[in-house]
Structures are given as structure tokens and as C-alpha cells.
PDB file of C-alpha atoms in Angstrom:
ATOM      1  CA  MET A 954     -46.787 -56.123  -7.704  1.00 51.00           C
ATOM      2  CA  LEU A 955     -45.314 -59.053  -9.575  1.00 48.00           C
ATOM      3  CA  ILE A 956     -45.104 -61.157  -6.458  1.00 47.00           C
ATOM      4  CA  ALA A 957     -48.855 -60.816  -5.861  1.00 53.00           C
ATOM      5  CA  LYS A 958     -49.624 -62.191  -9.335  1.00 54.00           C
ATOM      6  CA  TYR A 959     -47.530 -65.344  -8.894  1.00 55.00           C
ATOM      7  CA  LEU A 960     -46.151 -64.880 -12.395  1.00 53.00           C
ATOM      8  CA  PRO A 961     -43.130 -66.833 -13.630  1.00 54.00           C
ATOM      9  CA  SER A 962     -40.060 -64.668 -13.228  1.00 58.00           C
ATOM     10  CA  ALA A 963     -36.916 -64.237 -15.284  1.00 61.00           C
ATOM     11  CA  LYS A 964     -33.929 -61.948 -14.899  1.00 66.00           C
ATOM     12  CA  ASP A 965     -34.960 -60.068 -18.009  1.00 71.00           C
ATOM     13  CA  ALA A 966     -33.725 -56.494 -18.409  1.00 73.00           C
ATOM     14  CA  ARG A 967     -37.138 -55.357 -19.639  1.00 75.00           C
ATOM     15  CA  ILE A 968     -38.784 -56.596 -16.446  1.00 77.00           C
ATOM     16  CA  TYR A 969     -36.218 -54.788 -14.323  1.00 79.00           C
ATOM     17  CA  MET A 970     -36.772 -51.542 -16.210  1.00 81.00           C
ATOM     18  CA  SER A 971     -40.543 -51.936 -16.115  1.00 82.00           C
ATOM     19  CA  VAL A 972     -40.395 -52.196 -12.324  1.00 82.00           C
ATOM     20  CA  GLU A 973     -38.084 -49.187 -12.271  1.00 83.00           C
ATOM     21  CA  ARG A 974     -40.592 -47.108 -14.246  1.00 86.00           C
ATOM     22  CA  THR A 975     -43.352 -48.179 -11.867  1.00 85.00           C
ATOM     23  CA  TYR A 976     -41.186 -47.063  -8.945  1.00 84.00           C
ATOM     24  CA  LEU A 977     -40.688 -43.646 -10.536  1.00 86.00           C
ATOM     25  CA  GLY A 978     -44.416 -43.466 -11.251  1.00 87.00           C
ATOM     26  CA  TYR A 979     -45.165 -43.836  -7.544  1.00 85.00           C
ATOM     27  CA  ILE A 980     -42.794 -40.957  -6.815  1.00 85.00           C
ATOM     28  CA  ARG A 981     -44.397 -38.675  -9.403  1.00 87.00           C
ATOM     29  CA  PHE A 982     -47.909 -39.499  -8.219  1.00 88.00           C
ATOM     30  CA  SER A 983     -46.847 -38.726  -4.661  1.00 86.00           C
ATOM     31  CA  LEU A 984     -45.425 -35.376  -5.757  1.00 84.00           C
ATOM     32  CA  TYR A 985     -48.630 -34.479  -7.596  1.00 86.00           C
ATOM     33  CA  THR A 986     -50.611 -35.314  -4.459  1.00 88.00           C
ATOM     34  CA  LEU A 987     -48.383 -33.173  -2.254  1.00 84.00           C
ATOM     35  CA  SER A 988     -48.474 -30.302  -4.766  1.00 83.00           C
ATOM     36  CA  PHE A 989     -52.255 -30.304  -4.640  1.00 85.00           C
ATOM     37  CA  ALA A 990     -52.069 -30.327  -0.839  1.00 84.00           C
ATOM     38  CA  VAL A 991     -49.904 -27.188  -0.955  1.00 80.00           C
ATOM     39  CA  PHE A 992     -52.416 -25.550  -3.302  1.00 81.00           C
ATOM     40  CA  LEU A 993     -55.233 -26.350  -0.876  1.00 83.00           C
ATOM     41  CA  ARG A 994     -53.167 -24.827   1.914  1.00 80.00           C
ATOM     42  CA  LYS A 995     -53.078 -21.580  -0.041  1.00 77.00           C
ATOM     43  CA  LEU A 996     -56.843 -21.651  -0.400  1.00 80.00           C
ATOM     44  CA  GLU A 997     -57.151 -22.436   3.289  1.00 79.00           C
ATOM     45  CA  VAL A 998     -55.145 -19.349   4.239  1.00 75.00           C
ATOM     46  CA  LEU A 999     -57.342 -17.175   2.025  1.00 76.00           C
ATOM     47  CA  ALA A1000     -60.501 -18.694   3.485  1.00 78.00           C
ATOM     48  CA  ASP A1001     -59.191 -18.115   6.989  1.00 76.00           C
ATOM     49  CA  ILE A1002     -58.399 -14.466   6.276  1.00 74.00           C
ATOM     50  CA  THR A1003     -61.852 -13.887   4.775  1.00 74.00           C
ATOM     51  CA  GLN A1004     -63.452 -15.442   7.866  1.00 75.00           C
ATOM     52  CA  LYS A1005     -64.842 -18.473   6.041  1.00 77.00           C
ATOM     53  CA  ILE A1006     -64.036 -20.768   8.923  1.00 76.00           C
ATOM     54  CA  ASN A1007     -65.966 -23.835   7.746  1.00 82.00           C
ATOM     55  CA  VAL A1008     -64.280 -23.750   4.352  1.00 79.00           C
ATOM     56  CA  SER A1009     -60.909 -23.188   5.987  1.00 79.00           C
ATOM     57  CA  VAL A1010     -61.304 -26.203   8.278  1.00 83.00           C
ATOM     58  CA  LEU A1011     -62.432 -28.406   5.392  1.00 86.00           C
ATOM     59  CA  LEU A1012     -59.489 -27.385   3.218  1.00 85.00           C
ATOM     60  CA  GLU A1013     -57.105 -27.939   6.113  1.00 82.00           C
ATOM     61  CA  HIS A1014     -58.335 -31.485   6.670  1.00 86.00           C
ATOM     62  CA  ILE A1015     -58.177 -32.323   2.966  1.00 88.00           C
ATOM     63  CA  ALA A1016     -54.655 -30.882   2.682  1.00 85.00           C
ATOM     64  CA  ILE A1017     -53.457 -32.865   5.687  1.00 85.00           C
ATOM     65  CA  GLY A1018     -55.052 -36.019   4.310  1.00 87.00           C
ATOM     66  CA  LEU A1019     -53.397 -35.546   0.919  1.00 86.00           C
ATOM     67  CA  SER A1020     -50.031 -34.902   2.579  1.00 84.00           C
ATOM     68  CA  ILE A1021     -50.287 -38.163   4.480  1.00 85.00           C
ATOM     69  CA  ILE A1022     -51.434 -40.019   1.361  1.00 88.00           C
ATOM     70  CA  GLY A1023     -48.500 -38.613  -0.604  1.00 84.00           C
ATOM     71  CA  THR A1024     -46.042 -39.850   2.000  1.00 83.00           C
ATOM     72  CA  LEU A1025     -47.712 -43.265   2.142  1.00 85.00           C
ATOM     73  CA  LEU A1026     -47.458 -43.509  -1.649  1.00 84.00           C
ATOM     74  CA  ILE A1027     -43.696 -43.085  -1.370  1.00 82.00           C
ATOM     75  CA  ILE A1028     -43.576 -45.905   1.179  1.00 83.00           C
ATOM     76  CA  ALA A1029     -45.760 -48.083  -1.065  1.00 83.00           C
ATOM     77  CA  GLY A1030     -43.494 -47.378  -4.033  1.00 81.00           C
ATOM     78  CA  ILE A1031     -40.350 -48.293  -2.119  1.00 80.00           C
ATOM     79  CA  LEU A1032     -41.839 -51.523  -0.770  1.00 81.00           C
ATOM     80  CA  THR A1033     -43.283 -52.479  -4.157  1.00 81.00           C
ATOM     81  CA  PHE A1034     -39.956 -51.903  -5.848  1.00 80.00           C
ATOM     82  CA  TYR A1035     -38.022 -53.842  -3.213  1.00 79.00           C
ATOM     83  CA  PHE A1036     -40.245 -56.927  -3.254  1.00 80.00           C
ATOM     84  CA  ASP A1037     -40.598 -56.958  -7.033  1.00 79.00           C
ATOM     85  CA  ILE A1038     -36.840 -56.757  -7.556  1.00 77.00           C
ATOM     86  CA  LYS A1039     -36.311 -59.483  -4.978  1.00 77.00           C
ATOM     87  CA  TYR A1040     -38.887 -61.610  -6.798  1.00 77.00           C
ATOM     88  CA  ILE A1041     -37.184 -61.062 -10.153  1.00 74.00           C
ATOM     89  CA  GLU A1042     -33.806 -61.984  -8.692  1.00 71.00           C
ATOM     90  CA  GLY A1043     -35.254 -65.383  -7.825  1.00 69.00           C
ATOM     91  CA  GLY A1044     -36.190 -66.022 -11.451  1.00 62.00           C
ATOM     92  CA  ILE A1045     -34.405 -67.926 -14.172  1.00 61.00           C
ATOM     93  CA  GLU A1046     -31.344 -66.605 -15.969  1.00 64.00           C
ATOM     94  CA  VAL A1047     -31.629 -65.364 -19.542  1.00 57.00           C
ATOM     95  CA  SER A1048     -29.064 -65.761 -22.285  1.00 57.00           C
ATOM     96  CA  PRO A1049     -26.885 -62.846 -23.471  1.00 56.00           C
ATOM     97  CA  LYS A1050     -28.731 -63.020 -26.792  1.00 56.00           C
ATOM     98  CA  GLU A1051     -32.008 -62.214 -25.050  1.00 56.00           C
ATOM     99  CA  VAL A1052     -30.409 -59.324 -23.186  1.00 57.00           C
ATOM    100  CA  THR A1053     -29.235 -57.699 -26.432  1.00 60.00           C
ATOM    101  CA  ASP A1054     -32.747 -57.745 -27.890  1.00 67.00           C
ATOM    102  CA  PRO A1055     -33.414 -54.389 -29.677  1.00 71.00           C
ATOM    103  CA  ARG A1056     -36.569 -53.955 -27.614  1.00 76.00           C
ATOM    104  CA  ILE A1057     -34.434 -53.694 -24.491  1.00 78.00           C
ATOM    105  CA  TYR A1058     -32.685 -50.631 -25.899  1.00 80.00           C
ATOM    106  CA  MET A1059     -36.076 -49.015 -26.422  1.00 83.00           C
ATOM    107  CA  ALA A1060     -37.095 -50.027 -22.899  1.00 82.00           C
ATOM    108  CA  ALA A1061     -33.936 -48.314 -21.649  1.00 82.00           C
ATOM    109  CA  GLU A1062     -34.949 -45.146 -23.489  1.00 86.00           C
ATOM    110  CA  ARG A1063     -38.434 -45.247 -21.964  1.00 88.00           C
ATOM    111  CA  THR A1064     -36.909 -45.699 -18.529  1.00 87.00           C
ATOM    112  CA  PHE A1065     -34.562 -42.772 -19.122  1.00 89.00           C
ATOM    113  CA  LEU A1066     -37.538 -40.620 -20.099  1.00 91.00           C
ATOM    114  CA  ALA A1067     -39.269 -41.705 -16.876  1.00 90.00           C
ATOM    115  CA  TRP A1068     -36.256 -40.432 -14.929  1.00 90.00           C
ATOM    116  CA  ILE A1069     -36.451 -37.130 -16.814  1.00 92.00           C
ATOM    117  CA  ARG A1070     -40.175 -36.781 -16.068  1.00 91.00           C
ATOM    118  CA  THR A1071     -39.533 -37.478 -12.401  1.00 90.00           C
ATOM    119  CA  SER A1072     -36.711 -34.935 -12.346  1.00 91.00           C
ATOM    120  CA  ILE A1073     -38.949 -32.268 -13.878  1.00 91.00           C
ATOM    121  CA  ALA A1074     -41.735 -33.105 -11.410  1.00 88.00           C
ATOM    122  CA  LEU A1075     -39.334 -32.705  -8.478  1.00 88.00           C
ATOM    123  CA  ILE A1076     -37.956 -29.400  -9.733  1.00 90.00           C
ATOM    124  CA  VAL A1077     -41.434 -27.986 -10.330  1.00 88.00           C
ATOM    125  CA  PHE A1078     -42.575 -29.246  -6.933  1.00 85.00           C
ATOM    126  CA  GLY A1079     -39.573 -27.567  -5.308  1.00 86.00           C
ATOM    127  CA  PHE A1080     -40.516 -24.258  -6.900  1.00 85.00           C
ATOM    128  CA  VAL A1081     -44.109 -24.698  -5.709  1.00 82.00           C
ATOM    129  CA  ILE A1082     -42.906 -25.159  -2.129  1.00 80.00           C
ATOM    130  CA  GLU A1083     -40.485 -22.240  -2.347  1.00 79.00           C
ATOM    131  CA  LYS A1084     -43.134 -19.913  -3.793  1.00 79.00           C
ATOM    132  CA  PHE A1085     -45.571 -20.899  -1.060  1.00 75.00           C
ATOM    133  CA  GLU A1086     -43.355 -19.001   1.378  1.00 73.00           C
ATOM    134  CA  PHE A1087     -43.484 -15.953  -0.916  1.00 74.00           C
ATOM    135  CA  PHE A1088     -47.276 -16.270  -1.073  1.00 74.00           C
ATOM    136  CA  LEU A1089     -47.540 -16.228   2.723  1.00 72.00           C
ATOM    137  CA  GLU A1090     -45.226 -13.226   2.988  1.00 73.00           C
ATOM    138  CA  GLN A1091     -47.334 -11.260   0.522  1.00 73.00           C
ATOM    139  CA  LEU A1092     -50.504 -12.083   2.441  1.00 71.00           C
ATOM    140  CA  GLU A1093     -48.933 -10.781   5.644  1.00 70.00           C
ATOM    141  CA  ARG A1094     -48.004  -7.520   3.926  1.00 73.00           C
ATOM    142  CA  VAL A1095     -51.290  -6.981   2.106  1.00 70.00           C
ATOM    143  CA  PHE A1096     -53.562  -7.772   5.051  1.00 69.00           C
ATOM    144  CA  ASN A1097     -51.141  -6.485   7.707  1.00 71.00           C
ATOM    145  CA  ILE A1098     -51.367  -9.692   9.716  1.00 68.00           C
ATOM    146  CA  HIS A1099     -48.956 -12.228  11.124  1.00 64.00           C
ATOM    147  CA  LEU A1100     -49.370 -15.869  10.196  1.00 62.00           C
ATOM    148  CA  GLY A1101     -48.025 -18.411  12.636  1.00 58.00           C
ATOM    149  CA  GLY A1102     -45.152 -20.722  11.831  1.00 56.00           C
ATOM    150  CA  ASP A1103     -41.649 -20.221  10.478  1.00 55.00           C
ATOM    151  CA  HIS A1104     -42.393 -19.874   6.783  1.00 58.00           C
ATOM    152  CA  ARG A1105     -38.775 -19.203   5.858  1.00 62.00           C
ATOM    153  CA  SER A1106     -37.976 -22.867   6.346  1.00 68.00           C
ATOM    154  CA  LEU A1107     -40.123 -23.551   3.281  1.00 72.00           C
ATOM    155  CA  VAL A1108     -37.418 -21.974   1.135  1.00 76.00           C
ATOM    156  CA  GLY A1109     -34.891 -24.499   2.408  1.00 79.00           C
ATOM    157  CA  ILE A1110     -37.261 -27.389   1.791  1.00 79.00           C
ATOM    158  CA  GLY A1111     -38.030 -26.133  -1.715  1.00 82.00           C
ATOM    159  CA  VAL A1112     -34.369 -25.675  -2.625  1.00 84.00           C
ATOM    160  CA  PHE A1113     -33.554 -29.137  -1.279  1.00 84.00           C
ATOM    161  CA  ILE A1114     -36.270 -30.720  -3.425  1.00 85.00           C
ATOM    162  CA  ILE A1115     -35.018 -28.816  -6.486  1.00 88.00           C
ATOM    163  CA  LEU A1116     -31.519 -30.168  -5.838  1.00 89.00           C
ATOM    164  CA  VAL A1117     -32.954 -33.672  -5.513  1.00 87.00           C
ATOM    165  CA  GLY A1118     -34.626 -33.111  -8.898  1.00 89.00           C
ATOM    166  CA  LEU A1119     -31.296 -32.193 -10.477  1.00 91.00           C
ATOM    167  CA  PHE A1120     -29.685 -35.182  -8.771  1.00 88.00           C
ATOM    168  CA  THR A1121     -32.452 -37.358 -10.199  1.00 88.00           C
ATOM    169  CA  LEU A1122     -31.569 -36.219 -13.706  1.00 90.00           C
ATOM    170  CA  ILE A1123     -27.920 -37.076 -13.101  1.00 90.00           C
ATOM    171  CA  ILE A1124     -28.809 -40.522 -11.733  1.00 87.00           C
ATOM    172  CA  GLY A1125     -31.110 -41.190 -14.681  1.00 88.00           C
ATOM    173  CA  THR A1126     -28.431 -40.210 -17.184  1.00 90.00           C
ATOM    174  CA  ILE A1127     -25.753 -42.347 -15.538  1.00 88.00           C
ATOM    175  CA  ASN A1128     -28.188 -45.235 -15.225  1.00 84.00           C
ATOM    176  CA  PHE A1129     -29.106 -44.979 -18.925  1.00 87.00           C
ATOM    177  CA  TYR A1130     -25.507 -45.168 -20.135  1.00 86.00           C
ATOM    178  CA  ARG A1131     -24.732 -47.936 -17.648  1.00 84.00           C
ATOM    179  CA  THR A1132     -27.730 -49.888 -18.903  1.00 81.00           C
ATOM    180  CA  ILE A1133     -26.708 -49.529 -22.550  1.00 82.00           C
ATOM    181  CA  ARG A1134     -23.173 -50.628 -21.715  1.00 82.00           C
ATOM    182  CA  GLN A1135     -24.420 -53.688 -19.834  1.00 79.00           C
ATOM    183  CA  VAL A1136     -26.885 -54.637 -22.546  1.00 76.00           C
ATOM    184  CA  ASP A1137     -24.106 -54.394 -25.135  1.00 77.00           C
ATOM    185  CA  ILE A1138     -22.201 -57.132 -23.307  1.00 76.00           C
ATOM    186  CA  GLY A1139     -25.311 -59.231 -22.689  1.00 70.00           C
ATOM    187  CA  TYR A1140     -25.665 -58.675 -18.949  1.00 72.00           C
ATOM    188  CA  TYR A1141     -28.009 -56.457 -16.920  1.00 70.00           C
ATOM    189  CA  ARG A1142     -28.677 -55.974 -13.227  1.00 70.00           C
ATOM    190  CA  THR A1143     -30.260 -53.020 -11.482  1.00 72.00           C
ATOM    191  CA  HIS A1144     -28.530 -51.188  -8.629  1.00 71.00           C
ATOM    192  CA  THR A1145     -31.129 -51.718  -5.933  1.00 71.00           C
ATOM    193  CA  TRP A1146     -28.983 -50.053  -3.258  1.00 75.00           C
ATOM    194  CA  LEU A1147     -28.967 -46.838  -5.281  1.00 75.00           C
ATOM    195  CA  TYR A1148     -32.738 -46.843  -5.647  1.00 75.00           C
ATOM    196  CA  LYS A1149     -33.234 -47.607  -1.969  1.00 75.00           C
ATOM    197  CA  THR A1150     -31.051 -44.636  -1.062  1.00 79.00           C
ATOM    198  CA  TYR A1151     -32.828 -42.430  -3.578  1.00 79.00           C
ATOM    199  CA  GLY A1152     -36.228 -43.516  -2.289  1.00 78.00           C
ATOM    200  CA  ALA A1153     -35.134 -42.842   1.287  1.00 80.00           C
ATOM    201  CA  VAL A1154     -34.105 -39.277   0.373  1.00 81.00           C
ATOM    202  CA  ILE A1155     -37.427 -38.639  -1.385  1.00 80.00           C
ATOM    203  CA  PHE A1156     -39.328 -40.140   1.527  1.00 79.00           C
ATOM    204  CA  LEU A1157     -37.434 -37.997   4.034  1.00 81.00           C
ATOM    205  CA  ALA A1158     -38.187 -34.818   2.065  1.00 78.00           C
ATOM    206  CA  CYS A1159     -41.880 -35.699   1.806  1.00 76.00           C
ATOM    207  CA  LEU A1160     -42.019 -36.631   5.485  1.00 78.00           C
ATOM    208  CA  VAL A1161     -40.478 -33.320   6.571  1.00 77.00           C
ATOM    209  CA  LEU A1162     -42.896 -31.442   4.336  1.00 74.00           C
ATOM    210  CA  THR A1163     -45.854 -33.421   5.668  1.00 75.00           C
ATOM    211  CA  PHE A1164     -44.949 -32.654   9.283  1.00 76.00           C
ATOM    212  CA  TYR A1165     -44.501 -29.020   8.348  1.00 71.00           C
ATOM    213  CA  MET A1166     -47.900 -28.964   6.655  1.00 68.00           C
ATOM    214  CA  LEU A1167     -49.491 -30.325   9.815  1.00 67.00           C
ATOM    215  CA  LYS A1168     -48.406 -27.297  11.848  1.00 62.00           C
ATOM    216  CA  ILE A1169     -47.865 -24.570   9.275  1.00 51.00           C
ATOM    217  CA  ILE A1170     -50.694 -22.205  10.250  1.00 44.00           C
TER     218      ILE A1170
END
């Protein structure tokens, strides 16, 4: 966090975009954590079916812990982004000449690529969640058992996350062109309200998934 370093602040476009990329990094890291938690849940189900109770309990606890960590990472990312942007806004103004620095255009491209990476991560994560329901259905058929919980709701969660991934790509594209247009005229400000809303949607999806993971089996 910039505010924790007590660094001098300026309303520089590169600083804004650097914070934005950090924000997206938190989201991707959270998704990776939750994806691994889903994978452990699959292993837990297999261990439970094969009567390896100790392994099943261990995997369950690790999966729950990772789910909670993933959700907390989203919260940390949102708070970090909010306070860093607020800190930057209190900095000195920069001249239009500094805003049109060629390095800012390259920073905008890097930020756009960060949005694309986050979009891909969300789409892949959505498919992982959706296929988890298919995995549970196949286990029920193969072993002729009934697993507790309403697994069909996983499809809805997965599809929702995929749609959020597509929405992320749209936001990133619009944000990229908006950034280039602003830099061309020597002025840049980030739309914090948009990122707060986006972060809230991601957080809500992760929170629902975490609660579901806590009671899935």
C-alpha cells in the first residue's frame, strides 16, 4: 500500500494504473486460491467415498481455509485499492505534458493486458465451478450413492462467474480506450466508483461460493 510507505504522491496516470493492476492482481490471486479449494473438494469427495476419513477431513479443512482466504484476499484488494486511490488523489497535480508521456501509453497497455488476464481467470474459474457439479453427478452414478447438498446451484454460480469474466473484458476494453483518450488531452482520472462496484460483484460471487463450499457435502 502506498499510504503505508509514506511516499510523496502525485496524480500521475502511471501511479493510478499501477494501483489498478495491483487491484486486479488481488482478484486473480483470490481466484487461484478458490480454484485450488474446489480441486481439494474433489479430492475430499473421492477420499470420503473410499473410506479414507482422516484424509477426507484434512482436505475439507484445507479447502474451507483456502475458501476463506480467497474471500479475504478480495476484501484486502478492495481496501488496498480504495485507500491507495484516496492517497493519490491527495497528491500534487501534474502537467498535461507529463500525462502525455509515451511511457503512460505503455502503462495503459499493460493495464489492459491485466484486465484481459483477469477476464480469462474468471472465465476459467467459472468453468471449474460448473464442471464440479458434473463431477459430483458422475460420482453419484458410478458409485450409486447420493451426495448431500444441491449441486445444481453450482451451475448457476459457474455461469454467473463466466458472465462476470466477459463483463470484465468489456470493462477493460472500455477503460483502455477511455484512458488513451484522456491521455491524449493531457488529463487522467480513474473511475473509482466503477472499480468499487466491480469489486463488490466479485466479492459477492466469492462469498456465495465460500458459503456453499462450507456446506456442500
